[in-house]
CSV table of C-alpha atoms in Angstrom, one decimal:
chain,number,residue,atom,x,y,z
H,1,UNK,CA,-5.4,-14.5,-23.6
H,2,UNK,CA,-1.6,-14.5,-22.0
H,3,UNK,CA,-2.3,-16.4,-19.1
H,4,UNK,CA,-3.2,-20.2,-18.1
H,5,UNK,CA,-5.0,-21.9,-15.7
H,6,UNK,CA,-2.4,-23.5,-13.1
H,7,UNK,CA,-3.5,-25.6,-10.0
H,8,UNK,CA,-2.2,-26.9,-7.2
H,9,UNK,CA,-1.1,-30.7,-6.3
H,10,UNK,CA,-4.3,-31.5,-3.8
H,11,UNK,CA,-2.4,-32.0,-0.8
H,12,UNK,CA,-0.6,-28.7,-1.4
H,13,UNK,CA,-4.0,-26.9,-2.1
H,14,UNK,CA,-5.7,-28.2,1.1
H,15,UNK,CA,-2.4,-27.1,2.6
H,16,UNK,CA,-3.0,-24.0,1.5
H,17,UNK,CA,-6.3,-23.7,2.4
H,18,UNK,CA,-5.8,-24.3,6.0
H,19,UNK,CA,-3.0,-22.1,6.1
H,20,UNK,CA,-5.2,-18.9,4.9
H,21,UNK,CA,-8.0,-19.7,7.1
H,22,UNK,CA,-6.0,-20.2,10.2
H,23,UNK,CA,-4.3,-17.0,9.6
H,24,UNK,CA,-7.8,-15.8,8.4
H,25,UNK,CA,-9.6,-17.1,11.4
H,26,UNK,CA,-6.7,-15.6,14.0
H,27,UNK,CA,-7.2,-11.7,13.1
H,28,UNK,CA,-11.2,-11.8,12.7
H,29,UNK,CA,-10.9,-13.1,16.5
H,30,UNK,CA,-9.3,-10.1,17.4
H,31,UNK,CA,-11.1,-7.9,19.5
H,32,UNK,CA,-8.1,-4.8,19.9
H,33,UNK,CA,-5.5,-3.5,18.6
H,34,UNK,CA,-3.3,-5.7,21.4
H,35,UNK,CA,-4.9,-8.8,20.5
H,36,UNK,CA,-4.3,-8.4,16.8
H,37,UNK,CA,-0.8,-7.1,17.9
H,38,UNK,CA,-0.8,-11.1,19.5
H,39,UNK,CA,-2.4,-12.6,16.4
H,40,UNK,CA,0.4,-11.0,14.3
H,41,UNK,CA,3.4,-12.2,16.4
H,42,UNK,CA,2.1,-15.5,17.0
H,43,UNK,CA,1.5,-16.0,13.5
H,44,UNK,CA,5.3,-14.9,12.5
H,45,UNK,CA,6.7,-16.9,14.8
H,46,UNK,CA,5.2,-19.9,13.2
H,47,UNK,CA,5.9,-18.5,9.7
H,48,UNK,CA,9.7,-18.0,10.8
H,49,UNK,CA,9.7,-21.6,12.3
H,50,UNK,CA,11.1,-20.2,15.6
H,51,UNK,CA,8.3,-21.6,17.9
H,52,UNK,CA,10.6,-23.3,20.4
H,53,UNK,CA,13.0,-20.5,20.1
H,54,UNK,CA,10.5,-17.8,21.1
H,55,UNK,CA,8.7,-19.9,23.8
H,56,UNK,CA,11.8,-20.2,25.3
H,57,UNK,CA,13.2,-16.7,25.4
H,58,UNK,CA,9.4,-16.0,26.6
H,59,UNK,CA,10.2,-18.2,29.7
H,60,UNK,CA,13.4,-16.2,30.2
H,61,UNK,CA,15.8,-18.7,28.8
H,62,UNK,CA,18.9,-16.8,28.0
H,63,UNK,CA,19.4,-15.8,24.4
H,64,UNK,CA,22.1,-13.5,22.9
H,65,UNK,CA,21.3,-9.9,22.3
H,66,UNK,CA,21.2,-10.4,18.6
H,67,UNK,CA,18.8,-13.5,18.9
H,68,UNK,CA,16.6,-11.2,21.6
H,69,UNK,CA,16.5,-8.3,18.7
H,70,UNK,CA,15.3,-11.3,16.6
H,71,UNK,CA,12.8,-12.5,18.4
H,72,UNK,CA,11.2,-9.3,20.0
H,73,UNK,CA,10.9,-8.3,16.0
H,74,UNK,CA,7.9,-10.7,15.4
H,75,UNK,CA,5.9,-8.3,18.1
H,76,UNK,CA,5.1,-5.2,16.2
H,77,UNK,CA,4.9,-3.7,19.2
H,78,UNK,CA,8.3,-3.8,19.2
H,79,UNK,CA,8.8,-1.9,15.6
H,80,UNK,CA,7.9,1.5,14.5
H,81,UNK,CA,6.9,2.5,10.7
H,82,UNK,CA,7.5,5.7,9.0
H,83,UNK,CA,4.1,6.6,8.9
H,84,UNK,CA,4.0,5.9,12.2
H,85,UNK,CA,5.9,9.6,12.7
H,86,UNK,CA,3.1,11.8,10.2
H,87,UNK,CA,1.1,13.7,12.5
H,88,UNK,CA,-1.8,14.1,11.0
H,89,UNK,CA,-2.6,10.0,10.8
H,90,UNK,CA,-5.7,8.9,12.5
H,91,UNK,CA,-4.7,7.1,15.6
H,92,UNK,CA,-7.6,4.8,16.1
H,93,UNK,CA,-7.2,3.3,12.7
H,94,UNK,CA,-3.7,3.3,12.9
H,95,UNK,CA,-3.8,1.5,16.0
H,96,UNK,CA,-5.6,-1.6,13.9
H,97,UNK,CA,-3.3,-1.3,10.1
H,98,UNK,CA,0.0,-0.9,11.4
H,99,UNK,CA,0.0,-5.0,13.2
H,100,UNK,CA,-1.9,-5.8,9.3
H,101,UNK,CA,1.0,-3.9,7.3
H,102,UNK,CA,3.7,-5.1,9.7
H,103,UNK,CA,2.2,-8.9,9.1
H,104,UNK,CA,2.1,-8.1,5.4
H,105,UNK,CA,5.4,-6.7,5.3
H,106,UNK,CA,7.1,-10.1,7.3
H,107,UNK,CA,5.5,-12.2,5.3
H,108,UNK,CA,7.5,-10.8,2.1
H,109,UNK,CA,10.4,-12.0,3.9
H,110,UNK,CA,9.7,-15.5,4.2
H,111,UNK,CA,10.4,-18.6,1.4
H,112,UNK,CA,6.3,-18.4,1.0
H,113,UNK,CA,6.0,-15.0,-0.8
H,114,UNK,CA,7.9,-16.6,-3.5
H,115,UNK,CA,5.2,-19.3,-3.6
H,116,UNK,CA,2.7,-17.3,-6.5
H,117,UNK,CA,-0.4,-19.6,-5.1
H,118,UNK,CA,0.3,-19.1,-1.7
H,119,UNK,CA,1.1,-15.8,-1.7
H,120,UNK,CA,-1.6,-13.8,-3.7
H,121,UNK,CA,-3.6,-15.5,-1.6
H,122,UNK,CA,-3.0,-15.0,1.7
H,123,UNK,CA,-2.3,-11.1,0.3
H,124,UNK,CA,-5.4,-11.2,-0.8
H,125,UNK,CA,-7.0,-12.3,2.7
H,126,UNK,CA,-4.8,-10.1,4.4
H,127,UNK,CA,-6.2,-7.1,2.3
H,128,UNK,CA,-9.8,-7.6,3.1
H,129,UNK,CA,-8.4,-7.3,7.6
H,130,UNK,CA,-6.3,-4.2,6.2
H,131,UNK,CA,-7.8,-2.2,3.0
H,132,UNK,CA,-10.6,0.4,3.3
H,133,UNK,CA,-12.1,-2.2,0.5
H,134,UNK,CA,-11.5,-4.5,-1.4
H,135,UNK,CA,-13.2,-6.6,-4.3
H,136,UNK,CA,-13.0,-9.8,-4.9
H,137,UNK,CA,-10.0,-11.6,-7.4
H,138,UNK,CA,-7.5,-9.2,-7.0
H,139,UNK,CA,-3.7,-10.2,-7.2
H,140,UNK,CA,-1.0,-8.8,-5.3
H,141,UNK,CA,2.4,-9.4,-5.8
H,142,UNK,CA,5.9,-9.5,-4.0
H,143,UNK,CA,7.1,-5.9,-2.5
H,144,UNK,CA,4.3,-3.3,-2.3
H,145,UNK,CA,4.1,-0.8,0.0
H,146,UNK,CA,1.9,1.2,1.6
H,147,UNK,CA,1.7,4.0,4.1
H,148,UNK,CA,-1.3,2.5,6.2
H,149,UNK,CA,-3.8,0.4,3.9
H,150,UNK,CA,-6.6,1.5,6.3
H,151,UNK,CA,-6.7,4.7,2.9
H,152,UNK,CA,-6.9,1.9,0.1
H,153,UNK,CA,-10.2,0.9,-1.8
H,154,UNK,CA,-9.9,-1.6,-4.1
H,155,UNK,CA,-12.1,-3.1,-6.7
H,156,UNK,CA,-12.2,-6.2,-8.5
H,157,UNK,CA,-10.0,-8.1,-10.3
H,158,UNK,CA,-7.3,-5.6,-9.7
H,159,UNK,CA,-3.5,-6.5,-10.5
H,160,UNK,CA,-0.7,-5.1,-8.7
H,161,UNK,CA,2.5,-6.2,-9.3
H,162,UNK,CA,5.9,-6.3,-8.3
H,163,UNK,CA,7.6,-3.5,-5.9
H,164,UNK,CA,4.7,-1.0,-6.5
H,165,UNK,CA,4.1,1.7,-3.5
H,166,UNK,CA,0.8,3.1,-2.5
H,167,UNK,CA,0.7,6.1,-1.0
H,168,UNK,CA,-2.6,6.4,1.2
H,169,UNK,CA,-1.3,8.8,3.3
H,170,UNK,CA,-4.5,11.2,2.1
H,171,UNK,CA,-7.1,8.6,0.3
H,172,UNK,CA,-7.0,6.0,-2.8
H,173,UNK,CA,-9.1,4.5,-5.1
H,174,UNK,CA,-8.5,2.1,-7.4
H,175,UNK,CA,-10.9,0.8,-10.0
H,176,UNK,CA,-12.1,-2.9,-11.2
H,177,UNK,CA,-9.5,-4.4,-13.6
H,178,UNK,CA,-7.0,-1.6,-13.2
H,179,UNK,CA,-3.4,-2.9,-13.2
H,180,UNK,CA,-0.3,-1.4,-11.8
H,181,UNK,CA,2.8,-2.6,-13.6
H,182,UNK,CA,6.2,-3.5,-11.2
H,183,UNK,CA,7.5,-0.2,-9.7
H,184,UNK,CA,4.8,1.9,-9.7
H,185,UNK,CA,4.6,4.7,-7.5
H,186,UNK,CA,0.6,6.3,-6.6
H,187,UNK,CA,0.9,9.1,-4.5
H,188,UNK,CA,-1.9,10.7,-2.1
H,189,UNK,CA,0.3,13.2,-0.7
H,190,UNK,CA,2.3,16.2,-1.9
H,191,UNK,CA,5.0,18.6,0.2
H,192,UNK,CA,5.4,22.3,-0.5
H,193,UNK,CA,8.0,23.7,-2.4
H,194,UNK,CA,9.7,25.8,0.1
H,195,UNK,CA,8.5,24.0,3.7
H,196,UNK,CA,8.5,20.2,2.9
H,197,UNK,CA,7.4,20.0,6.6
H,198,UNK,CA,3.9,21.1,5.1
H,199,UNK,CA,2.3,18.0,3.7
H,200,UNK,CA,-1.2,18.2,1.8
H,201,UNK,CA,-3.3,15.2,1.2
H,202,UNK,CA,-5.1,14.3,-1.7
H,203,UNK,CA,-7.6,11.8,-3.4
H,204,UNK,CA,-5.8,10.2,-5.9
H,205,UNK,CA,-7.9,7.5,-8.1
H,206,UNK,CA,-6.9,5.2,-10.7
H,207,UNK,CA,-10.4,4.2,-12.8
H,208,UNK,CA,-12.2,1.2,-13.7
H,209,UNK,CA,-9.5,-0.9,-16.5
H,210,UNK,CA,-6.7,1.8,-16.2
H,211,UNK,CA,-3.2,0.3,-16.7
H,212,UNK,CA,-0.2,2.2,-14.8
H,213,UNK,CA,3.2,0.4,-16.9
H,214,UNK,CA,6.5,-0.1,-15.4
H,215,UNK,CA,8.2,2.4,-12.9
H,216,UNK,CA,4.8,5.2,-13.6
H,217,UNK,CA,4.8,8.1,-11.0
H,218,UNK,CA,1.2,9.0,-10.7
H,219,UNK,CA,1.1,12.6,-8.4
H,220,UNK,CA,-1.2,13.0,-5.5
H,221,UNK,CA,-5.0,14.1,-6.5
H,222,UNK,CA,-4.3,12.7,-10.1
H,223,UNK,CA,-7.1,11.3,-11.8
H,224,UNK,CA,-6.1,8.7,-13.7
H,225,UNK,CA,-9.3,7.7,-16.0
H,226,UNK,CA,-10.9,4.7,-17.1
H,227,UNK,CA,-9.5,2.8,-19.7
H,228,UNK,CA,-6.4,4.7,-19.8
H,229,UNK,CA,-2.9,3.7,-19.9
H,230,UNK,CA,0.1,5.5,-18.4
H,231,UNK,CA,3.4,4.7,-20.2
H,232,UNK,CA,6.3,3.5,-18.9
H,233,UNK,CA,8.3,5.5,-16.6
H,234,UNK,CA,5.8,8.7,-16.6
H,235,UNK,CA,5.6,11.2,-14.6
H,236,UNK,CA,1.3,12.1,-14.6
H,237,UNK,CA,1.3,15.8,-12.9
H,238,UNK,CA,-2.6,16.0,-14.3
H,239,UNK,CA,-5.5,14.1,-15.0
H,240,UNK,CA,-5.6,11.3,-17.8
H,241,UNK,CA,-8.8,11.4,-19.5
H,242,UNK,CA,-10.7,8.3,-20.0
H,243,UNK,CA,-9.4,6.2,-22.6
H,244,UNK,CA,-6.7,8.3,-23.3
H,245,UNK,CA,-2.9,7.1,-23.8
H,246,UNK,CA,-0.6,9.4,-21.4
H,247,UNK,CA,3.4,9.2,-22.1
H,248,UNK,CA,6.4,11.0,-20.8
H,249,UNK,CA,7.6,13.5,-17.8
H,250,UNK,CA,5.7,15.2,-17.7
H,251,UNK,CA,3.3,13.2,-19.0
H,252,UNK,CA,1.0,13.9,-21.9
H,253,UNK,CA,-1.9,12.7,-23.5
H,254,UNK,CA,-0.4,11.6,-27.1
H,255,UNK,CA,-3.6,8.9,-28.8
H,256,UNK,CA,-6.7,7.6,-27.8
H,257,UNK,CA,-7.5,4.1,-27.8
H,258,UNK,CA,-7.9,2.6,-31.4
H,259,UNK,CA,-11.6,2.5,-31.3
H,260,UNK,CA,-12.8,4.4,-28.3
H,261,UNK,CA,-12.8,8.1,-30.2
H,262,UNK,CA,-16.7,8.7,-30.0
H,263,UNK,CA,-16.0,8.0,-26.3
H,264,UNK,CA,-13.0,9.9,-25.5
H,265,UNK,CA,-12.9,13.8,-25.1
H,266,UNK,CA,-10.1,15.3,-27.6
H,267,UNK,CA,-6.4,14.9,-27.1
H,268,UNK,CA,-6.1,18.9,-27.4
H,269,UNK,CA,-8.5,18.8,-24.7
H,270,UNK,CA,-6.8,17.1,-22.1
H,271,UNK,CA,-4.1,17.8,-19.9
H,272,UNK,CA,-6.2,19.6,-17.0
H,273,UNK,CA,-5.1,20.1,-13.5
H,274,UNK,CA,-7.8,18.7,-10.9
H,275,UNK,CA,-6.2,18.1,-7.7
H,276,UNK,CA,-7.5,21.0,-5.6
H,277,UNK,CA,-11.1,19.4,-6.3
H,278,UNK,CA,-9.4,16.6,-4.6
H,279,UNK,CA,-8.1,18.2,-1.2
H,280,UNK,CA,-8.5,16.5,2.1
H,281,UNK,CA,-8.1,18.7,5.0
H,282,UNK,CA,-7.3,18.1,8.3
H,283,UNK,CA,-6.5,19.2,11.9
H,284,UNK,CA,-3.7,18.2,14.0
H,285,UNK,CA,-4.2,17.6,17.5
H,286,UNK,CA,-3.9,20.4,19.4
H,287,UNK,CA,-1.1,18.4,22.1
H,288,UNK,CA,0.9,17.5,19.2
H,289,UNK,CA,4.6,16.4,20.3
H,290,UNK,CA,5.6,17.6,16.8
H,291,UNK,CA,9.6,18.3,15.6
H,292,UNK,CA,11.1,19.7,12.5
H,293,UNK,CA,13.7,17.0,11.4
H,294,UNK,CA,15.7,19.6,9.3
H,295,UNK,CA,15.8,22.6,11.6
H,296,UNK,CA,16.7,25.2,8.4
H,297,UNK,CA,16.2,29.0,8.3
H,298,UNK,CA,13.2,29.2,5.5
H,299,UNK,CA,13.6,32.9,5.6
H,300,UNK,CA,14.7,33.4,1.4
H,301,UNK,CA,17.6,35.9,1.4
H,302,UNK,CA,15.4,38.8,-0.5
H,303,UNK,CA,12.7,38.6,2.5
C-alpha cells in the first residue's frame, strides 16, 4: 500500500465534526431553492469571518463599493455561472445545484481547502446535497469543476484529484474505485464542427477501477472501461475496453493488463466508436431568449 492512516488531534476532529454537520444540518433544512440560496450565504459569511462586516452592511451601514461587491458575493444570487447561459439546462434542478456548486466553489477559496481532513470531507458531504449520487468514501480534492453536479453519479471509493473538470452538461458516470489523476478533463458534451452553437450531449462513463492519469481528455459519450487506464495526457476519442491500457492523442489501446488476457477482448479489437449509442436528446423551450455570441456568416464560400 502507498498510503497511511493519519488522524486528527481530538479537539481538531471534534472540530471538524461539528463543522460538517452544521453545514450538513443547514442545506438538508432547506426547503427551496431561496432558502438554500440563504444557507449558502450564511454559511460563507462565517467561512470568510466577515459576520460583523455583513450584518452591518445588511443594516445599511455604509461600506465602499468594493467592500459592497465583496459582500453581496457570498449571495449566489448575486453571481451567475457559465452554465448558467446553456439553454438546454433543466431549470428546476438548476435552480437547487447552482447555490451547491457556488458553496463548493467558495469554499476552495478559503485557508480550509488546504486543510486535506477538513476538506475531503466537507466535499464529500457537500456531494451527497449536490451529485445525482454518490457512494460512500470518496475523496475530492482541491479545484474540480463542474458544469452543474446535479449530472454526476458517483460510486464508491472514488478519487478525484487535483484541478480535474467534469463535464455533466449531458450525463456522467463514474464507477467504484475509479480515479481521476490532477487535470483531468471528462466531457459530456461535444460542439459541431462548423456551428459550435450546436451542442450535443452525451453519456460519458468511466467504469468500475478505471484510472484517468494526469492532464487525460476523455470525449463526450466515451466509454471508458473497467479496469482500464488512460495514460497521461491522452486524448480518448473512443471507447477503452475493459482492462485495456489506452495511450496517446489520439489515444490507442497499446497492452492489456499483465494478467487480465482471458478477460480482456483483443487489442486489434478495440478502438470502436460508441458515442451515438450514448445520445441524450433534448428540446429547448419554445420562449427561449436565446443569442448567438459570435454572430458569423456560416454560409462556406462554395455553397
Amino acid at each position: 500500500m502507498t498510503k497511511r492512516h493519519v488522524s486528527l488531534p481530538d479537539d481538531a476532529e471534534a472540530t471538524l465534526r461539528g463543522f460538517v454537520s452544521e453545514v450538513d444540518d443547514r442545506l438538508a433544512a432547506a426547503s427551496g431553492p431561496d432558502e438554500l440560496a440563504d444557507a449558502v450565504t450564511e454559511t460563507l459569511v462565517d467561512l470568510h469571518g466577515a459576520r460583523d462586516a455583513y450584518e452591518s452592511w445588511q443594516n445599511d451601514d455604509h461600506v465602499s463599493p468594493t467592500e459592497a461587491a465583496r459582500l453581496a458575493n457570498f449571495d449566489p444570487r448575486n453571481a451567475t455561472l457559465e452554465s448558467e447561459y446553456y439553454a438546454e439546462k433543466d431549470e428546476e434542478a438548476f435552480a437547487r445545484s447552482k447555490p451547491l456548486q457556488w458553496l463548493w466553489r467558495q469554499f476552495d477559496n478559503t485557508p480550509l481547502a488546504d486543510n486535506v481532513e477538513f476538506a475531503l470531507r466537507f466535499r464529500r458531504m457537500l456531494a451527497g446535497h449536490l451529485f445525482e449520487s454518490v457512494g460512500e468514501g470518496v475523496r475530492l480534492f482541491k479545484g474540480i469543476s463542474m458544469t452543474y453536479g446535479h449530472n454526476i453519479e458517483m460510486g464508491d471509493n472514488v478519487v478525484v484529484h487535483d484541478d480535474v473538470h467534469l463535464d455533466d452538461r449531458g450525463e456522467l458516470t463514474i464507477g467504484d474505485r475509479a480515479s481521476l489523476s490532477d487535470g483531468a478533463h471528462i466531457y459530456t458534451h461535444d460542439h459541431d464542427v462548423v456551428d459550435q452553437t450546436v451542442v450535443e450531449n452525451f453519456h460519458t462513463i468511466v467504469g468500475d477501477d478505471a484510472r484517468v492519469t494526469q492532464g487525460a481528455l476523455v470525449r463526450a459519450g466515451v466509454r471508458v472501461g473497467e479496469n482500464a487506464i488512460v495514460g497521461s495526457r491522452a486524448v480518448v476519442q473512443n471507447d477503452v475496453p475493459d482492462h485495456h491500457i489506452a495511450v496517446g492523442m489520439p489515444a490507442k489501446s497499446i497492452k492489456i493488463k499483465p494478467g487480465w488476457e482471458s478477460e480482456a477482448i483483443p487489442v486489434d479489437e478495440a478502438g470502436e466508436n460508441r458515442q451515438e449509442e450514448r445520445r441524450i436528446d433534448y428540446d429547448l423551450p419554445d420562449d427561449l431568449d436565446d443569442f448567438d455570441e459570435f454572430q458569423r456568416d456560416l454560409n462556406p464560400p462554395d455553397a
